[in-house]
Short mmCIF file of C-alpha atoms in Angstrom, two decimals:
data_model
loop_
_atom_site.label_atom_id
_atom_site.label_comp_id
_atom_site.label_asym_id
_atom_site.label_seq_id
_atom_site.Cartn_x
_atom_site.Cartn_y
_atom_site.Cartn_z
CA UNK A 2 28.99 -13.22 36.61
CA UNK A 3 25.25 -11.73 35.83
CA UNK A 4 26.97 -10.04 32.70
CA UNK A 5 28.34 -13.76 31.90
CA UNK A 6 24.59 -15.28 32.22
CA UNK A 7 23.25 -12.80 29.73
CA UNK A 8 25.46 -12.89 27.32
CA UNK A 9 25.80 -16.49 27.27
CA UNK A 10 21.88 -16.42 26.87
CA UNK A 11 22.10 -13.61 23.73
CA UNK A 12 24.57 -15.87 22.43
CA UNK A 13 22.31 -19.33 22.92
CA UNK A 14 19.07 -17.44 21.60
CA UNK A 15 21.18 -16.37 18.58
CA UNK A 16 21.91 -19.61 17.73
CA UNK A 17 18.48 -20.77 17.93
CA UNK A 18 17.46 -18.45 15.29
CA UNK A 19 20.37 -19.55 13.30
CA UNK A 20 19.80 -23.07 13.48
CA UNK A 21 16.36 -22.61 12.33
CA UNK A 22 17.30 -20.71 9.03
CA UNK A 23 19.88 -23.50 8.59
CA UNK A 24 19.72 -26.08 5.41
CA UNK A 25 22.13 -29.24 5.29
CA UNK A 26 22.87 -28.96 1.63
CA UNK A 27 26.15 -30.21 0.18
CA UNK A 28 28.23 -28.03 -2.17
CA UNK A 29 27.91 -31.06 -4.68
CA UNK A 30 24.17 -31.01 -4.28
CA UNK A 31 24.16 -27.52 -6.20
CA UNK A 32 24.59 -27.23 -9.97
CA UNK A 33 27.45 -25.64 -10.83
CA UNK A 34 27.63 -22.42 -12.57
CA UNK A 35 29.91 -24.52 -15.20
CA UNK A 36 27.35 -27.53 -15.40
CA UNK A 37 24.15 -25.30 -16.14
CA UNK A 38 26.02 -23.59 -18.62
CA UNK A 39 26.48 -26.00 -20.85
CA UNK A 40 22.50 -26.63 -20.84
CA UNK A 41 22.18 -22.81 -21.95
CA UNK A 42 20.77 -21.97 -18.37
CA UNK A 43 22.37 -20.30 -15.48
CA UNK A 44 20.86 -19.89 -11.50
CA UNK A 45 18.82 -16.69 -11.09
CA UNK A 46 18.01 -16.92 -7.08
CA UNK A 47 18.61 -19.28 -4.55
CA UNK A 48 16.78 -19.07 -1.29
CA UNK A 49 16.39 -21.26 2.26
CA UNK A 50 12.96 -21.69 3.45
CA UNK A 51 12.85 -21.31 7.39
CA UNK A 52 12.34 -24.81 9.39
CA UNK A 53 12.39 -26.19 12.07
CA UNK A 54 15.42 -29.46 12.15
CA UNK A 55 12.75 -32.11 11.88
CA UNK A 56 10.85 -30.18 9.17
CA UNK A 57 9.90 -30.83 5.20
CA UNK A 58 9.04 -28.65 2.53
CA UNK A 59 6.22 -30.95 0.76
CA UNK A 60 5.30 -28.55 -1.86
CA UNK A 61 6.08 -25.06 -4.10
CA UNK A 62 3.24 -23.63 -6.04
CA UNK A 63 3.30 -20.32 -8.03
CA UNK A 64 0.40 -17.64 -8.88
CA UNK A 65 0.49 -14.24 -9.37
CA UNK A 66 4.46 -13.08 -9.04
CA UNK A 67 4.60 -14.97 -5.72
CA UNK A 68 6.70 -18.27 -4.76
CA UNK A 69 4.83 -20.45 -2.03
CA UNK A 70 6.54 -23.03 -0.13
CA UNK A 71 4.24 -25.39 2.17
CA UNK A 72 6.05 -27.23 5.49
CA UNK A 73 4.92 -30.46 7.13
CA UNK A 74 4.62 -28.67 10.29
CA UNK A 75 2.33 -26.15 8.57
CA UNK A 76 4.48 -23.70 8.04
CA UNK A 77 3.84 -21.29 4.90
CA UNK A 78 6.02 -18.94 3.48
CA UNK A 79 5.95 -16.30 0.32
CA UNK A 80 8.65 -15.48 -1.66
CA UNK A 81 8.55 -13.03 -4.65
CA UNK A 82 9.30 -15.19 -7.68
CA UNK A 83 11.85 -13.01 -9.52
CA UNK A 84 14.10 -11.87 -6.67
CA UNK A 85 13.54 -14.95 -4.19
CA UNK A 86 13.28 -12.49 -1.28
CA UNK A 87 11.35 -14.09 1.53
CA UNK A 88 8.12 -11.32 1.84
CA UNK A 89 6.74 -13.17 4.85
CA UNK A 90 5.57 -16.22 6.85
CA UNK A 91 2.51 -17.65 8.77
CA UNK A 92 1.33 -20.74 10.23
CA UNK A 93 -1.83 -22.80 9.35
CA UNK A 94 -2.63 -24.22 12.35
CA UNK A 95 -2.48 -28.20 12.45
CA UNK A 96 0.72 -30.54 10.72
CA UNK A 97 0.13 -31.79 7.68
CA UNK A 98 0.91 -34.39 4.82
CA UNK A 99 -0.62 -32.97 2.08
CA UNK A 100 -0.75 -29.77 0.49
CA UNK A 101 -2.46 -27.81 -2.80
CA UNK A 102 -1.18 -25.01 -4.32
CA UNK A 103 -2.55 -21.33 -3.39
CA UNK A 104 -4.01 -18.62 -5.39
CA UNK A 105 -3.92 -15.17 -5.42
CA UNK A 106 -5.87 -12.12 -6.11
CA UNK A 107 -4.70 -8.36 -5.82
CA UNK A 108 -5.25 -7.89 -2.17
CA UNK A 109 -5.65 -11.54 -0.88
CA UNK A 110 -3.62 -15.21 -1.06
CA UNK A 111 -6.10 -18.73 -0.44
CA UNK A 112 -4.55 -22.06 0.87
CA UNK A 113 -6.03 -24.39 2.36
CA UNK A 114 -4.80 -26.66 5.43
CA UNK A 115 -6.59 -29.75 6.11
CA UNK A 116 -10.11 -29.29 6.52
CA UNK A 117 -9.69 -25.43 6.83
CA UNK A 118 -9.74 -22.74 3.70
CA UNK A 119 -7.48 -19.65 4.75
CA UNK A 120 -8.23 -16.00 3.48
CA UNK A 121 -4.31 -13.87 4.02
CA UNK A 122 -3.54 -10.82 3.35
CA UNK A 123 -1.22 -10.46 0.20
CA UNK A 124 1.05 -8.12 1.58
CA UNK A 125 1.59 -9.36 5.04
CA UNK A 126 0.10 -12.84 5.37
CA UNK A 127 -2.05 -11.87 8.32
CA UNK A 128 -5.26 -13.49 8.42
CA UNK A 129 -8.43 -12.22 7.07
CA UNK A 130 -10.64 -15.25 7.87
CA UNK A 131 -10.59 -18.83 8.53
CA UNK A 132 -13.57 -21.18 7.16
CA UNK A 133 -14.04 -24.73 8.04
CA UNK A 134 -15.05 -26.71 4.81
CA UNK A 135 -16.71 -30.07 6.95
CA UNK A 136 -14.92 -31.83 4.58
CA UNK A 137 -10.54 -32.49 3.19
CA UNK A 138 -10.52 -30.58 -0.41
CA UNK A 139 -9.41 -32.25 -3.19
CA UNK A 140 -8.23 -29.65 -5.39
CA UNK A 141 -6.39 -26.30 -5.45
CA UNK A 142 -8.04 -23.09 -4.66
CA UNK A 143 -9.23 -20.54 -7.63
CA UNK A 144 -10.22 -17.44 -7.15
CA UNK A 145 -11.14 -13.93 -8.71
CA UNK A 146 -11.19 -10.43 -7.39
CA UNK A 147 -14.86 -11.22 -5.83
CA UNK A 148 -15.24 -15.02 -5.13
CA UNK A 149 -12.67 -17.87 -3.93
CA UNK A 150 -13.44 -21.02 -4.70
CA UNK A 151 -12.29 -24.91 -3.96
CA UNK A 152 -12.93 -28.18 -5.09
CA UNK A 153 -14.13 -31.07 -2.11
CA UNK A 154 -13.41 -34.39 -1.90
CA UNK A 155 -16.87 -35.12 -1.87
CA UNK A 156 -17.71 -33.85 -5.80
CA UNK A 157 -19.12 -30.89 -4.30
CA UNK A 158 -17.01 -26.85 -6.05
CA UNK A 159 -17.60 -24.68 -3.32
CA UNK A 160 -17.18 -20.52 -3.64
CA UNK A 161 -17.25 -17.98 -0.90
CA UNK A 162 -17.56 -14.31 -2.00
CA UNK A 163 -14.74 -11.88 -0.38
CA UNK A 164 -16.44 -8.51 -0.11
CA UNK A 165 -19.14 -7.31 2.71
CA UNK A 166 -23.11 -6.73 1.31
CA UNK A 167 -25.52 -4.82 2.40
CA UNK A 168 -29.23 -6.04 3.36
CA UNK A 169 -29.87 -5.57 -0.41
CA UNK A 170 -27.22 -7.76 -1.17
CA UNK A 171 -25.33 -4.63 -2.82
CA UNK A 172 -20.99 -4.97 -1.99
CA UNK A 173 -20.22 -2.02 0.51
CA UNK A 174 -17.43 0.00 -0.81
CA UNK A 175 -15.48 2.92 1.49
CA UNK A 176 -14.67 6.38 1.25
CA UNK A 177 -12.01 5.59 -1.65
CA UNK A 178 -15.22 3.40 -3.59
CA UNK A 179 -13.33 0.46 -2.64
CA UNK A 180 -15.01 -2.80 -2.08
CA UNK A 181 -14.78 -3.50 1.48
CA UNK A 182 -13.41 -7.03 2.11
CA UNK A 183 -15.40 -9.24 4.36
CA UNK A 184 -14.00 -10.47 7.74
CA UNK A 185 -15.58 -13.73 7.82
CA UNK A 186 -16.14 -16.09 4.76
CA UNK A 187 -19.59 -15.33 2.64
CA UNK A 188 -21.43 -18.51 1.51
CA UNK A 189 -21.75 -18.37 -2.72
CA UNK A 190 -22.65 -21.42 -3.97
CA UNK A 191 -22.26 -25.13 -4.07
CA UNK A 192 -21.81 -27.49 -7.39
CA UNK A 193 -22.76 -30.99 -6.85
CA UNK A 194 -20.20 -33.17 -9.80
CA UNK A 195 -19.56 -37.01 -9.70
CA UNK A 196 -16.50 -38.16 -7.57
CA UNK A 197 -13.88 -36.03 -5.72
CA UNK A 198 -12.78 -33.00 -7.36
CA UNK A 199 -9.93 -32.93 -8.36
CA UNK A 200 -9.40 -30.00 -11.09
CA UNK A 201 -8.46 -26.52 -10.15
CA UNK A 202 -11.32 -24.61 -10.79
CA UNK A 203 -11.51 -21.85 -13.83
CA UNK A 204 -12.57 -18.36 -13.17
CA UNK A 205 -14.10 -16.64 -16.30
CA UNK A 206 -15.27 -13.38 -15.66
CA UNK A 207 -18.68 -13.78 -14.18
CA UNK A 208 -18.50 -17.50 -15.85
CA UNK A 209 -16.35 -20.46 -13.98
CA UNK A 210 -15.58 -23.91 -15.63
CA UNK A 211 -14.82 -26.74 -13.75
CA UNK A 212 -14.24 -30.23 -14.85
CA UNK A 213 -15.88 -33.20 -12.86
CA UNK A 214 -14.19 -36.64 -12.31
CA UNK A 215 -17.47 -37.70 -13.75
CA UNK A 216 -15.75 -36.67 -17.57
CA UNK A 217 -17.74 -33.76 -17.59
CA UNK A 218 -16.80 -30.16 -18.08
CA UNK A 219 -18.85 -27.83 -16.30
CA UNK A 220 -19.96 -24.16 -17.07
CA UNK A 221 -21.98 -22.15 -14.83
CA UNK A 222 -22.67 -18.29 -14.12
CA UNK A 223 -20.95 -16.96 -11.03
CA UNK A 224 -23.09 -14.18 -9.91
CA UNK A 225 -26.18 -16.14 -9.52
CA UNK A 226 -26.01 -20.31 -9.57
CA UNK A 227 -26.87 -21.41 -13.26
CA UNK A 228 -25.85 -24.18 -14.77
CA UNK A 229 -25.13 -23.24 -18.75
CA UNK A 230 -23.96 -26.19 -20.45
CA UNK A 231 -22.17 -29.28 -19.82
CA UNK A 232 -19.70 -30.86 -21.93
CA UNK A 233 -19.22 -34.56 -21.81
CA UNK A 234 -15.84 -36.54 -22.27
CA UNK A 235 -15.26 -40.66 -21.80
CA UNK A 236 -13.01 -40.14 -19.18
CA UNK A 237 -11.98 -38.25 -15.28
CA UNK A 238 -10.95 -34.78 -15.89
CA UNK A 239 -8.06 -34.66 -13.14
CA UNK A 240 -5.51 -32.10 -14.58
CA UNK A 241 -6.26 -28.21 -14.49
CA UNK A 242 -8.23 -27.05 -17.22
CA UNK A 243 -6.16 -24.02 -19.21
CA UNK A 244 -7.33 -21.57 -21.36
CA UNK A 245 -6.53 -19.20 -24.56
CA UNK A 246 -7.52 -15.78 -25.00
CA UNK A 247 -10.70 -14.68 -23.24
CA UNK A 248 -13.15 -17.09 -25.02
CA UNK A 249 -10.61 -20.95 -25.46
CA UNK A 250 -10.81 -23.53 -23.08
CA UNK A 251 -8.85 -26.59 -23.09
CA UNK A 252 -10.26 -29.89 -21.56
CA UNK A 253 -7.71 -32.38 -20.55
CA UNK A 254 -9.32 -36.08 -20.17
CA UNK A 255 -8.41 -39.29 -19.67
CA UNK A 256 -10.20 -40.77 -21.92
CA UNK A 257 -6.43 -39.48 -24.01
CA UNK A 258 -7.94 -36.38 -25.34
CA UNK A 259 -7.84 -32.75 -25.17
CA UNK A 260 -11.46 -30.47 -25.98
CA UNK A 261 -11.12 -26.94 -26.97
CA UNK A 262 -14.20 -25.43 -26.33
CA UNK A 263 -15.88 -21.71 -26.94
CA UNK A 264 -16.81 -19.99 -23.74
CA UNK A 265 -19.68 -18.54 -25.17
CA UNK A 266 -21.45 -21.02 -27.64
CA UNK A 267 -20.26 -24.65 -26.08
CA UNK A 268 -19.19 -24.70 -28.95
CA UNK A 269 -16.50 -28.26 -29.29
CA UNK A 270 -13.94 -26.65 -32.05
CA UNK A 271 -12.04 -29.69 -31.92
CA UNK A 272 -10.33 -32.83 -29.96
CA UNK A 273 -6.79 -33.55 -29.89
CA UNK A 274 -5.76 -37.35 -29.55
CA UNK A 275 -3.42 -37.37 -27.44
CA UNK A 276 -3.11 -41.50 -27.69
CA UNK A 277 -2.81 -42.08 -24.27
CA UNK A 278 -4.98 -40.09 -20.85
CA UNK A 279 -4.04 -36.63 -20.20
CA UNK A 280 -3.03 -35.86 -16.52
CA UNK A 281 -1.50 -32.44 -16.59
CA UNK A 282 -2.65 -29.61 -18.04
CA UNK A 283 -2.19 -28.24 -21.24
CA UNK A 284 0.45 -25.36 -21.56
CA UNK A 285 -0.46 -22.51 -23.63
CA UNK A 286 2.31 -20.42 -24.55
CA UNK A 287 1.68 -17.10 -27.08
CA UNK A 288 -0.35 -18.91 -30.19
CA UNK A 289 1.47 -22.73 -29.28
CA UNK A 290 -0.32 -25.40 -26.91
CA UNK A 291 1.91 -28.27 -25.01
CA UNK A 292 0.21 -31.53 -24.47
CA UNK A 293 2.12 -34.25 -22.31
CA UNK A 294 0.21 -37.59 -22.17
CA UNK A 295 0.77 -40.08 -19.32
CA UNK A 296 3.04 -41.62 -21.63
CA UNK A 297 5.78 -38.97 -21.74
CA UNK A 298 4.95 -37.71 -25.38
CA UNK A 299 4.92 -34.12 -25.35
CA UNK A 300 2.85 -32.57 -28.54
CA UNK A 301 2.98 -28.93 -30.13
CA UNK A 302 -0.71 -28.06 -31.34
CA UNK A 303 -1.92 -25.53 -33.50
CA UNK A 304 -4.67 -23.38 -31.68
CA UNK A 305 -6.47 -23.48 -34.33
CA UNK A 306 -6.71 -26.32 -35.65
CA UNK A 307 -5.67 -28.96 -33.15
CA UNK A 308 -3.64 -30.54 -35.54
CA UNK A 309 -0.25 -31.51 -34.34
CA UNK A 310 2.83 -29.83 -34.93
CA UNK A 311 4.97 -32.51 -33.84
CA UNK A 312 5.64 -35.08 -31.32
CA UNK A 313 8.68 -35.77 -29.32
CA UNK A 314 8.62 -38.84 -26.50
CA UNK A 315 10.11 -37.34 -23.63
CA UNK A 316 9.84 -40.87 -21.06
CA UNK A 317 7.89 -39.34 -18.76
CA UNK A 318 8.06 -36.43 -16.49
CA UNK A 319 6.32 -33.15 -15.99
CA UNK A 320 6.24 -29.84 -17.87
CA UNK A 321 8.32 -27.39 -15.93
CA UNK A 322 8.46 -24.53 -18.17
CA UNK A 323 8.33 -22.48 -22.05
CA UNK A 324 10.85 -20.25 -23.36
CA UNK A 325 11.19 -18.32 -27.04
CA UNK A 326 12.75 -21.60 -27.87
CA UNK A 327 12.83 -23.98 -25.61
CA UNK A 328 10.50 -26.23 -23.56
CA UNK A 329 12.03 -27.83 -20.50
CA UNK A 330 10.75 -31.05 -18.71
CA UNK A 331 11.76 -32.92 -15.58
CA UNK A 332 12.25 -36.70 -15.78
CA UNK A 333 10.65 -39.07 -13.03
CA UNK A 334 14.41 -39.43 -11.90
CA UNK A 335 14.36 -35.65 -11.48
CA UNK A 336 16.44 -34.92 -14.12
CA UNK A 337 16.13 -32.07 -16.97
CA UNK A 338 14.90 -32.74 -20.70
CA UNK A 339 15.30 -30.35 -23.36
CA UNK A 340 13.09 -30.24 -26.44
CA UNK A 341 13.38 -27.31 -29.42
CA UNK A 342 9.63 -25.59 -29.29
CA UNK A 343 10.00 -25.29 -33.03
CA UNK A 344 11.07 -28.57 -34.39
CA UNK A 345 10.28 -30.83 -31.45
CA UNK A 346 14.00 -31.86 -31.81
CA UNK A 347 15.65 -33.33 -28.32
CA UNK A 348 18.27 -30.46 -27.70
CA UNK A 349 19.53 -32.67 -24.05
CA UNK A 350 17.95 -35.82 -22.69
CA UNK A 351 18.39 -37.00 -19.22
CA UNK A 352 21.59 -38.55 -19.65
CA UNK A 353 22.86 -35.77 -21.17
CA UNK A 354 21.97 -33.09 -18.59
CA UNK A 355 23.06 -35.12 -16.15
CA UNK A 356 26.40 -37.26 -16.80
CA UNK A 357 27.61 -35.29 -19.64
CA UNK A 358 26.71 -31.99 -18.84
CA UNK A 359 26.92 -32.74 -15.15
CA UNK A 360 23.63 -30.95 -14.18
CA UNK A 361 22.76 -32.98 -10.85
CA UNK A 362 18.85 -31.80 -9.94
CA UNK A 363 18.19 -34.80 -8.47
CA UNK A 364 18.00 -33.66 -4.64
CA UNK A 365 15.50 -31.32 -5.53
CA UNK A 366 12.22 -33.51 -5.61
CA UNK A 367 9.79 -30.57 -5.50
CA UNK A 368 9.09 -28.63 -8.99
CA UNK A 369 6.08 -26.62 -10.51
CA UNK A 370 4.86 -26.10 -14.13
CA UNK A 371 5.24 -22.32 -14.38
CA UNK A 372 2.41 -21.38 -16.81
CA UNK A 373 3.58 -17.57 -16.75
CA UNK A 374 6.64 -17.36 -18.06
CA UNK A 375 9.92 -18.89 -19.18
CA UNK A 376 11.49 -19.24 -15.37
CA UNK A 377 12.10 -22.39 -13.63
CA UNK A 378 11.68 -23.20 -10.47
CA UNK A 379 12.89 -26.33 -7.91
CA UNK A 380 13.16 -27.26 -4.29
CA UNK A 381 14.51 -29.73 -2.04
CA UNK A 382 12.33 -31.44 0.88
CA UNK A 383 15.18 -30.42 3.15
CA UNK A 384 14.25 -26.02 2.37
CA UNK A 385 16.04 -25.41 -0.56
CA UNK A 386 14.57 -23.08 -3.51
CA UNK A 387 16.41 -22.13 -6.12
CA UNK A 388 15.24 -20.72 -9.71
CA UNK A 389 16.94 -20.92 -13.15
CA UNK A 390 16.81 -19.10 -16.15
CA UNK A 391 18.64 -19.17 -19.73
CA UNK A 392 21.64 -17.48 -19.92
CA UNK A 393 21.48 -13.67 -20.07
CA UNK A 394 17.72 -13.65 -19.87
CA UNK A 395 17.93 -10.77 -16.91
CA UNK A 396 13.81 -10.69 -17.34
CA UNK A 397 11.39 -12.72 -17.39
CA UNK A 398 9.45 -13.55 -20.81
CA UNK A 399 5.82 -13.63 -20.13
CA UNK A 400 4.03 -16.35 -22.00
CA UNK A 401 0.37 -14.64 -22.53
CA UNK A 402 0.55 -10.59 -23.66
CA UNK A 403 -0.03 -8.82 -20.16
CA UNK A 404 -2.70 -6.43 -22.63
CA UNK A 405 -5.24 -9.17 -23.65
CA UNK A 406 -8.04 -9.17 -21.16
CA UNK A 407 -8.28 -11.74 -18.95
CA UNK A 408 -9.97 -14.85 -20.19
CA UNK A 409 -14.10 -14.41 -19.61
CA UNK A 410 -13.72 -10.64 -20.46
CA UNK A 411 -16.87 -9.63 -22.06
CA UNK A 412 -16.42 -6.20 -24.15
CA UNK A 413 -18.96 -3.49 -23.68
CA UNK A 414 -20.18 -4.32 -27.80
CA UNK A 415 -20.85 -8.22 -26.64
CA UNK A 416 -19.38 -11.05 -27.74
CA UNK A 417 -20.17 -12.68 -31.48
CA UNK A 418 -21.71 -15.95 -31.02
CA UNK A 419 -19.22 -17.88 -33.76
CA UNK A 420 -16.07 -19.43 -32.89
CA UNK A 421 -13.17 -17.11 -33.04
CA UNK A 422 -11.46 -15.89 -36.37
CA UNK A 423 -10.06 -18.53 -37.76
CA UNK A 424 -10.99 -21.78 -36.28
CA UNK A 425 -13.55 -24.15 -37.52
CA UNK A 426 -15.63 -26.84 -36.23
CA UNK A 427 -14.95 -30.34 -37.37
CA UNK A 428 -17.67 -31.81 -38.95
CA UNK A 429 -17.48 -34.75 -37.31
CA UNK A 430 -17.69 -33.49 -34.00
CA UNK A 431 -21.57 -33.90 -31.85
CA UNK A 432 -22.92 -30.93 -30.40
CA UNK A 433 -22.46 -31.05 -26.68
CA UNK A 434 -24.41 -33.62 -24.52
CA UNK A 435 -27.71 -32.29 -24.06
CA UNK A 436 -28.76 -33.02 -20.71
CA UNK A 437 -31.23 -31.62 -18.00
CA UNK A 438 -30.04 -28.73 -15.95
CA UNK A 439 -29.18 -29.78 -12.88
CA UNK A 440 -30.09 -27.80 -9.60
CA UNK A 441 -27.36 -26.40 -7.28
CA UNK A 442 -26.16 -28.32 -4.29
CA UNK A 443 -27.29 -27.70 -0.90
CA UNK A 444 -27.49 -23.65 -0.43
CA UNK A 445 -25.38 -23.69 2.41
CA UNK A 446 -22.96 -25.91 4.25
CA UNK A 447 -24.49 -27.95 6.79
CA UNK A 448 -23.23 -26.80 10.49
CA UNK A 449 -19.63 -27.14 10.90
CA UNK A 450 -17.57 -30.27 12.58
CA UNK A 451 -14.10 -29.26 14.65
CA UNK A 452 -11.16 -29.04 12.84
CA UNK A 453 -9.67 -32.16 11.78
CA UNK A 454 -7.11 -33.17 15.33
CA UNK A 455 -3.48 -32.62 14.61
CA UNK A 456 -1.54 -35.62 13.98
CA UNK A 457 0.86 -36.60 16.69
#
């Protein structure tokens, strides 16, 4: 009889695992391979996020060559992007209904969780450090090798530095000359800007830029808190400012225009009307830039020049990814759009990925704009990940050459204080709003509240 009792409890506590792993997802929910096929594309990796019955996936984010899926119930889990193998899993503490994407460096991923910014290992999601913020952010995190930072919901960018200092303020290194990360979060700086910040933040070597929902873009030196110039637009920067090459920004505003800006000189090479506000950020792709206004009409822009290539009207939707050929979009229904990067011609529309070709996406409610290379990626709020790619394309094709240095990279011979090779001011263009410098925010948080309660 005892053997009975624990077997039958093996057997339950089996089951309990199981059940947890477990997604309700119809056959006819997934695309066929038949169906994806006749949209070029075929499905790469399909994977089940681990919840809980009453649980919800409420958002996928991508950096690095990691997959992150966020839960309702806290629950955060790390996939790597090209296999869909689940690498590991941790909690954050208190439920949620919100989420922002995470960032990652070489040795550590930042997420944040309510009020709370959390520092995990990359390679085993343990936690480094915990730091309450006082206040809900308002944007994704950023970070570097050296400094995380996140934008608050009260205007302010905050940055903590990762590594341990010495009473000289030099960074402690080991036996190896390795930087010795810090157990605890280290104050950096704060940025005061006007409204609640919304724009992923923009390392740049020892630079950042940050845009403001004030309409301003921000520059400011890392290492020590200087303001360096300020660039003024007529509307909220919301969307994530991008970036080409190591000295290229690329301002998106809703006041319906893009700013390309020199790192270096604040220098406004030109503006790009986009004809209605711009709300996601710009794709750059090899020597091509991807502009999507709030009206659905996707651009192609020289780099340049900022003169327009073409423009398709794709009724709505969201970037999802670039290929050698392709661009692909999802609808507001959730459905796939299709446009040829070199002509702008519609290769499917909505109706035609999804009655005629018979490509049903529309379960999966959860995308991301993958700004690294030509894969796509999709969930469902039930746990359901799956990734696509174009037929026979076994490897990923990277969007940026993995040799340029990173964007901010200052070479040992300095930088020359013109534009780069081949672009040219417009003439009609002011030189960038002169203002008084501003001072830093606070130098330090004020002391800390308790973490926000969890919600019942």
């Amino acid at each position: 009889m005892s053997r009975r009792i624990v077997l039958s409890c093996v057997f339950l506590a089996l089951m309990g695992t199981t059940v947890r792993a477990q997604i309700p997802i119809s056959r006819d929910l997934l695309p066929t391979r038949t169906a994806l096929g006749r949209v070029g594309l075929e499905r790469h990796w399909m994977a089940a996020v681990p919840m809980e019955p009453t649980e919800k996936l409420i958002e996928i984010s991508m950096a690095g060559n990691l997959i992150f899926a966020q839960t309702d119930h806290a629950g955060f889990h790390t996939f790597d992007a090209e296999t869909g193998r689940l690498l590991w899993s941790t909690h954050l503490g208190h439920r949620l209904q919100d989420a922002f994407p995470a960032s990652v460096n070489s040795r550590m991923v930042f997420v944040t969780n309510s009020n709370l910014l959390y520092a995990l290992d990359r390679h085993t999601g343990r936690k480094v450090w915990v730091e309450n913020l006082s206040v809900l952010p308002s944007s994704p995190t950023a970070c570097d090798e050296e400094q995380v930072m996140v934008g608050l919901s009260t205007g302010l960018l905050r940055s903590f530095s990762l590594f341990d200092k010495d009473e000289k303020g030099v960074v402690v290194k080991d036996l190896k000359g390795k930087p010795v990360l810090s157990s605890r979060a280290q104050f950096a700086w704060n940025w005061q800007t006007g409204g609640p910040l919304t724009s992923r933040p923009l390392p740049a070597g020892r630079m950042v830029v940050f845009g403001g929902h004030d309409g301003r873009a921000y520059a400011a030196l890392t290492d020590t808190p200087t303001m360096l110039y300020r660039i003024a637009t007529g509307g909220p920067i919301e969307a994530p400012i991008s970036y080409y090459g190591t000295r290229t920004f690329l301002v998106p505003s809703a006041d319906k225009n893009v700013y390309s800006v020199d790192l270096f000189t604040a220098t406004v090479m030109w503006t790009f009307a986009a004809g209605a506000p711009v709300l996601q950020e710009p794709m750059v792709a090899n020597n091509d830039i991807y502009i999507v206004n709030s009206l659905g009409v996707l651009n192609s822009v020289e780099i340049g020049t900022g003169k327009a290539r073409w423009s398709t009207s794709t009724h709505g939707g969201r970037l999802m990814a670039v290929s050698e050929k392709r661009i692909y979009l999802e609808s507001y229904d959730e459905d796939l759009f299709i446009v040829d990067r070199e002509s702008g011609r519609i290769v499917a529309d909505p109706r035609s990925t999804y009655s005629r070709a018979g490509v049903n996406l529309r379960s999966y409610d959860l995308s991301l704009t993958n700004t690294l290379n030509d894969r796509l990626y999709l969930a469902s709020t039930s746990g359901m990940i799956f990734s696509l790619r174009e037929i026979g394309q076994t490897q990923p094709r990277l969007l940026r050459d993995p040799k340029t240095p990173k964007f901010g990279f200052i070479p040992p011979e300095g930088v020359a204080m013109e534009p780069p090779s081949g672009v040219t001011p417009p003439s009609n263009l002011l030189p960038p709003e002169q203002m008084e410098e501003p001072e830093p925010a606070d130098t330090a948080p004020e002391k800390e509240p308790e973490p926000a309660p969890e919600e019942k």
